């Protein structure tokens, strides 16, 4: 069971990593639509991680401003 849990945790963290990368790419491309879609995915991934108690304190890369729970 521990291997599955560890694998699931890694999958959740990978989803957060990919979503963060997509946000960064969309902003770099100055694509507001893709940025909005990517931010929605990131918010969803972070919510799932928090709901499941996944440690988001691990180094996943640069955090987006929206991750703090505030709105810009």
Short mmCIF file of N, CA, C and O in Angstrom, two decimals:
data_model
loop_
_atom_site.label_atom_id
_atom_site.label_comp_id
_atom_site.label_asym_id
_atom_site.label_seq_id
_atom_site.Cartn_x
_atom_site.Cartn_y
_atom_site.Cartn_z
N UNK A 1 0.82 -1.19 0.00
CA UNK A 1 0.00 0.00 0.00
C UNK A 1 0.86 1.26 0.00
O UNK A 1 0.54 2.21 -0.65
N UNK A 2 1.96 1.26 0.69
CA UNK A 2 2.81 2.44 0.76
C UNK A 2 3.36 2.85 -0.60
O UNK A 2 3.44 4.02 -0.91
N UNK A 3 3.69 1.88 -1.44
CA UNK A 3 4.20 2.19 -2.77
C UNK A 3 3.14 2.92 -3.58
O UNK A 3 3.41 3.90 -4.23
N UNK A 4 1.90 2.46 -3.49
CA UNK A 4 0.81 3.10 -4.22
C UNK A 4 0.61 4.53 -3.74
O UNK A 4 0.48 5.44 -4.53
N UNK A 5 0.60 4.72 -2.44
CA UNK A 5 0.41 6.06 -1.89
C UNK A 5 1.54 6.97 -2.36
O UNK A 5 1.32 8.09 -2.78
N UNK A 6 2.79 6.47 -2.30
CA UNK A 6 3.92 7.28 -2.75
C UNK A 6 3.80 7.61 -4.22
O UNK A 6 4.07 8.74 -4.64
N UNK A 7 3.35 6.64 -5.02
CA UNK A 7 3.17 6.88 -6.45
C UNK A 7 2.06 7.88 -6.71
O UNK A 7 2.15 8.72 -7.60
N UNK A 8 1.00 7.80 -5.92
CA UNK A 8 -0.11 8.73 -6.07
C UNK A 8 0.33 10.14 -5.70
O UNK A 8 0.02 11.11 -6.40
N UNK A 9 1.07 10.25 -4.61
CA UNK A 9 1.58 11.56 -4.19
C UNK A 9 2.45 12.15 -5.29
O UNK A 9 2.32 13.32 -5.62
N UNK A 10 3.32 11.33 -5.85
CA UNK A 10 4.19 11.82 -6.92
C UNK A 10 3.37 12.25 -8.13
O UNK A 10 3.68 13.26 -8.77
N UNK A 11 2.30 11.54 -8.44
CA UNK A 11 1.44 11.91 -9.57
C UNK A 11 0.77 13.26 -9.31
O UNK A 11 0.67 14.10 -10.23
N UNK A 12 0.33 13.50 -8.09
CA UNK A 12 -0.29 14.78 -7.74
C UNK A 12 0.74 15.90 -7.85
O UNK A 12 0.47 16.97 -8.42
N UNK A 13 1.94 15.65 -7.34
CA UNK A 13 3.00 16.66 -7.43
C UNK A 13 3.39 16.93 -8.88
O UNK A 13 3.64 18.09 -9.25
N UNK A 14 3.40 15.90 -9.71
CA UNK A 14 3.72 16.08 -11.13
C UNK A 14 2.64 16.93 -11.81
O UNK A 14 2.95 17.76 -12.67
N UNK A 15 1.40 16.72 -11.43
CA UNK A 15 0.31 17.53 -12.00
C UNK A 15 0.52 19.00 -11.64
O UNK A 15 0.32 19.88 -12.48
N UNK A 16 0.93 19.27 -10.41
CA UNK A 16 1.20 20.64 -9.99
C UNK A 16 2.38 21.20 -10.79
O UNK A 16 2.32 22.34 -11.29
N UNK A 17 3.44 20.42 -10.94
CA UNK A 17 4.61 20.87 -11.71
C UNK A 17 4.22 21.24 -13.14
O UNK A 17 4.62 22.29 -13.67
N UNK A 18 3.46 20.35 -13.78
CA UNK A 18 3.06 20.60 -15.18
C UNK A 18 2.18 21.83 -15.29
O UNK A 18 2.31 22.61 -16.24
N UNK A 19 1.28 21.99 -14.34
CA UNK A 19 0.39 23.15 -14.37
C UNK A 19 1.18 24.44 -14.19
O UNK A 19 0.94 25.43 -14.87
N UNK A 20 2.15 24.43 -13.29
CA UNK A 20 2.99 25.61 -13.10
C UNK A 20 3.77 25.93 -14.37
O UNK A 20 3.89 27.11 -14.75
N UNK A 21 4.29 24.91 -15.02
CA UNK A 21 5.04 25.13 -16.26
C UNK A 21 4.12 25.71 -17.34
O UNK A 21 4.52 26.61 -18.09
N UNK A 22 2.89 25.21 -17.41
CA UNK A 22 1.94 25.71 -18.41
C UNK A 22 1.60 27.18 -18.16
O UNK A 22 1.47 27.97 -19.10
N UNK A 23 1.46 27.55 -16.89
CA UNK A 23 1.20 28.95 -16.54
C UNK A 23 2.36 29.81 -17.01
O UNK A 23 2.18 30.85 -17.66
N UNK A 24 3.58 29.39 -16.69
CA UNK A 24 4.76 30.16 -17.07
C UNK A 24 4.87 30.29 -18.59
O UNK A 24 5.15 31.38 -19.12
N UNK A 25 4.63 29.21 -19.31
CA UNK A 25 4.70 29.24 -20.78
C UNK A 25 3.65 30.17 -21.36
O UNK A 25 3.93 30.91 -22.32
N UNK A 26 2.45 30.13 -20.82
CA UNK A 26 1.38 30.99 -21.33
C UNK A 26 1.71 32.46 -21.11
O UNK A 26 1.48 33.29 -21.99
N UNK A 27 2.25 32.78 -19.93
CA UNK A 27 2.62 34.17 -19.68
C UNK A 27 3.77 34.61 -20.58
O UNK A 27 3.77 35.73 -21.09
N UNK A 28 4.72 33.71 -20.79
CA UNK A 28 5.84 34.05 -21.66
C UNK A 28 5.36 34.30 -23.09
O UNK A 28 5.86 35.20 -23.77
N UNK A 29 4.37 33.53 -23.53
CA UNK A 29 3.82 33.68 -24.87
C UNK A 29 2.80 34.82 -24.93
O UNK A 29 2.28 35.12 -26.01
N UNK A 30 2.52 35.45 -23.78
CA UNK A 30 1.53 36.52 -23.69
C UNK A 30 0.17 36.09 -24.21
O UNK A 30 -0.55 36.84 -24.85
N UNK A 31 -0.19 34.83 -23.90
CA UNK A 31 -1.46 34.25 -24.33
C UNK A 31 -2.41 34.26 -23.13
O UNK A 31 -2.35 33.39 -22.27
N UNK A 32 -3.27 35.26 -23.07
CA UNK A 32 -4.13 35.41 -21.90
C UNK A 32 -5.14 34.27 -21.75
O UNK A 32 -5.45 33.88 -20.62
N UNK A 33 -5.63 33.76 -22.86
CA UNK A 33 -6.58 32.64 -22.77
C UNK A 33 -5.89 31.42 -22.18
O UNK A 33 -6.40 30.80 -21.24
N UNK A 34 -4.74 31.04 -22.73
CA UNK A 34 -4.01 29.88 -22.22
C UNK A 34 -3.57 30.09 -20.77
O UNK A 34 -3.54 29.15 -19.98
N UNK A 35 -3.23 31.32 -20.43
CA UNK A 35 -2.85 31.61 -19.04
C UNK A 35 -4.03 31.36 -18.11
O UNK A 35 -3.86 30.76 -17.04
N UNK A 36 -5.22 31.78 -18.51
CA UNK A 36 -6.41 31.56 -17.68
C UNK A 36 -6.71 30.07 -17.53
O UNK A 36 -7.01 29.59 -16.43
N UNK A 37 -6.59 29.34 -18.62
CA UNK A 37 -6.83 27.89 -18.58
C UNK A 37 -5.79 27.22 -17.68
O UNK A 37 -6.12 26.39 -16.82
N UNK A 38 -4.53 27.60 -17.85
CA UNK A 38 -3.45 27.00 -17.06
C UNK A 38 -3.59 27.35 -15.58
O UNK A 38 -3.33 26.50 -14.72
N UNK A 39 -3.99 28.57 -15.28
CA UNK A 39 -4.19 28.96 -13.88
C UNK A 39 -5.33 28.16 -13.25
O UNK A 39 -5.25 27.76 -12.09
N UNK A 40 -6.37 27.90 -14.03
CA UNK A 40 -7.47 27.07 -13.53
C UNK A 40 -7.00 25.66 -13.22
O UNK A 40 -7.35 25.07 -12.18
N UNK A 41 -6.18 25.11 -14.10
CA UNK A 41 -5.63 23.77 -13.88
C UNK A 41 -4.74 23.76 -12.65
O UNK A 41 -4.77 22.83 -11.84
N UNK A 42 -3.92 24.81 -12.50
CA UNK A 42 -3.04 24.89 -11.34
C UNK A 42 -3.85 24.98 -10.04
O UNK A 42 -3.55 24.28 -9.08
N UNK A 43 -4.86 25.81 -10.03
CA UNK A 43 -5.70 25.92 -8.84
C UNK A 43 -6.34 24.58 -8.49
O UNK A 43 -6.41 24.19 -7.32
N UNK A 44 -6.81 23.86 -9.51
CA UNK A 44 -7.42 22.56 -9.28
C UNK A 44 -6.40 21.56 -8.73
O UNK A 44 -6.67 20.83 -7.78
N UNK A 45 -5.21 21.54 -9.33
CA UNK A 45 -4.16 20.63 -8.88
C UNK A 45 -3.75 20.93 -7.44
O UNK A 45 -3.56 20.01 -6.63
N UNK A 46 -3.62 22.21 -7.11
CA UNK A 46 -3.24 22.59 -5.75
C UNK A 46 -4.34 22.24 -4.74
O UNK A 46 -4.05 21.79 -3.64
N UNK A 47 -5.59 22.43 -5.14
CA UNK A 47 -6.71 22.08 -4.26
C UNK A 47 -6.72 20.58 -3.97
O UNK A 47 -6.85 20.15 -2.82
N UNK A 48 -6.53 19.79 -5.00
CA UNK A 48 -6.50 18.34 -4.82
C UNK A 48 -5.35 17.95 -3.90
O UNK A 48 -5.52 17.14 -2.98
N UNK A 49 -4.19 18.52 -4.14
CA UNK A 49 -3.02 18.21 -3.31
C UNK A 49 -3.29 18.56 -1.84
O UNK A 49 -3.02 17.76 -0.95
N UNK A 50 -3.83 19.74 -1.61
CA UNK A 50 -4.12 20.15 -0.23
C UNK A 50 -5.18 19.26 0.41
O UNK A 50 -5.04 18.85 1.56
N UNK A 51 -6.24 18.95 -0.34
CA UNK A 51 -7.32 18.11 0.18
C UNK A 51 -6.81 16.73 0.58
O UNK A 51 -7.33 16.11 1.51
N UNK A 52 -5.81 16.25 -0.14
CA UNK A 52 -5.26 14.92 0.14
C UNK A 52 -4.10 14.96 1.11
O UNK A 52 -3.52 13.93 1.44
N UNK A 53 -3.73 16.14 1.57
CA UNK A 53 -2.65 16.27 2.53
C UNK A 53 -1.26 16.10 1.94
O UNK A 53 -0.32 15.79 2.65
N UNK A 54 -1.13 16.34 0.63
CA UNK A 54 0.17 16.22 -0.03
C UNK A 54 1.02 17.42 0.38
O UNK A 54 0.55 18.56 0.37
N UNK A 55 2.27 17.17 0.75
CA UNK A 55 3.18 18.22 1.18
C UNK A 55 3.58 19.07 -0.02
O UNK A 55 4.29 18.62 -0.90
N UNK A 56 3.09 20.29 -0.05
CA UNK A 56 3.42 21.21 -1.13
C UNK A 56 4.66 22.04 -0.82
O UNK A 56 5.02 22.93 -1.56
N UNK A 57 5.32 21.71 0.29
CA UNK A 57 6.53 22.42 0.67
C UNK A 57 7.76 21.91 -0.07
O UNK A 57 8.82 22.49 0.04
N UNK A 58 7.61 20.83 -0.83
CA UNK A 58 8.75 20.31 -1.58
C UNK A 58 9.05 21.24 -2.74
O UNK A 58 8.19 22.00 -3.19
N UNK A 59 10.27 21.19 -3.23
CA UNK A 59 10.69 22.08 -4.32
C UNK A 59 10.03 21.64 -5.62
O UNK A 59 10.39 20.62 -6.20
N UNK A 60 9.07 22.43 -6.08
CA UNK A 60 8.38 22.13 -7.33
C UNK A 60 8.66 23.16 -8.40
O UNK A 60 8.11 23.11 -9.48
N UNK A 61 9.46 24.13 -8.09
CA UNK A 61 9.71 25.19 -9.05
C UNK A 61 9.14 26.50 -8.54
O UNK A 61 8.73 26.62 -7.40
N UNK A 62 9.07 27.47 -9.40
CA UNK A 62 8.58 28.80 -9.03
C UNK A 62 7.08 28.76 -8.88
O UNK A 62 6.36 28.27 -9.73
N UNK A 63 6.58 29.27 -7.77
CA UNK A 63 5.14 29.32 -7.52
C UNK A 63 4.54 30.52 -8.22
O UNK A 63 5.17 31.57 -8.33
N UNK A 64 3.32 30.36 -8.68
CA UNK A 64 2.63 31.50 -9.28
C UNK A 64 2.02 32.35 -8.18
O UNK A 64 1.80 31.89 -7.07
N UNK A 65 1.70 33.59 -8.50
CA UNK A 65 1.14 34.51 -7.51
C UNK A 65 -0.20 34.02 -6.98
O UNK A 65 -0.52 34.22 -5.83
N UNK A 66 -1.00 33.38 -7.80
CA UNK A 66 -2.32 32.93 -7.41
C UNK A 66 -2.32 31.80 -6.40
O UNK A 66 -3.33 31.51 -5.79
N UNK A 67 -1.20 31.17 -6.17
CA UNK A 67 -1.13 30.05 -5.24
C UNK A 67 -1.28 30.47 -3.79
O UNK A 67 -1.60 29.66 -2.96
N UNK A 68 -1.10 31.71 -3.50
CA UNK A 68 -1.21 32.18 -2.12
C UNK A 68 -2.66 32.31 -1.68
O UNK A 68 -2.93 32.55 -0.54
N UNK A 69 -3.58 32.13 -2.62
CA UNK A 69 -4.98 32.21 -2.29
C UNK A 69 -5.59 33.58 -2.52
O UNK A 69 -6.79 33.76 -2.40
N UNK A 70 -4.77 34.54 -2.89
CA UNK A 70 -5.28 35.88 -3.17
C UNK A 70 -5.55 36.04 -4.64
O UNK A 70 -5.14 35.26 -5.46
N UNK A 71 -6.28 37.07 -4.98
CA UNK A 71 -6.51 37.33 -6.39
C UNK A 71 -5.82 38.62 -6.79
O UNK A 71 -5.68 39.53 -6.01
N UNK A 72 -5.38 38.66 -8.03
CA UNK A 72 -4.64 39.83 -8.51
C UNK A 72 -5.57 40.86 -9.08
O UNK A 72 -6.60 40.63 -9.52
#
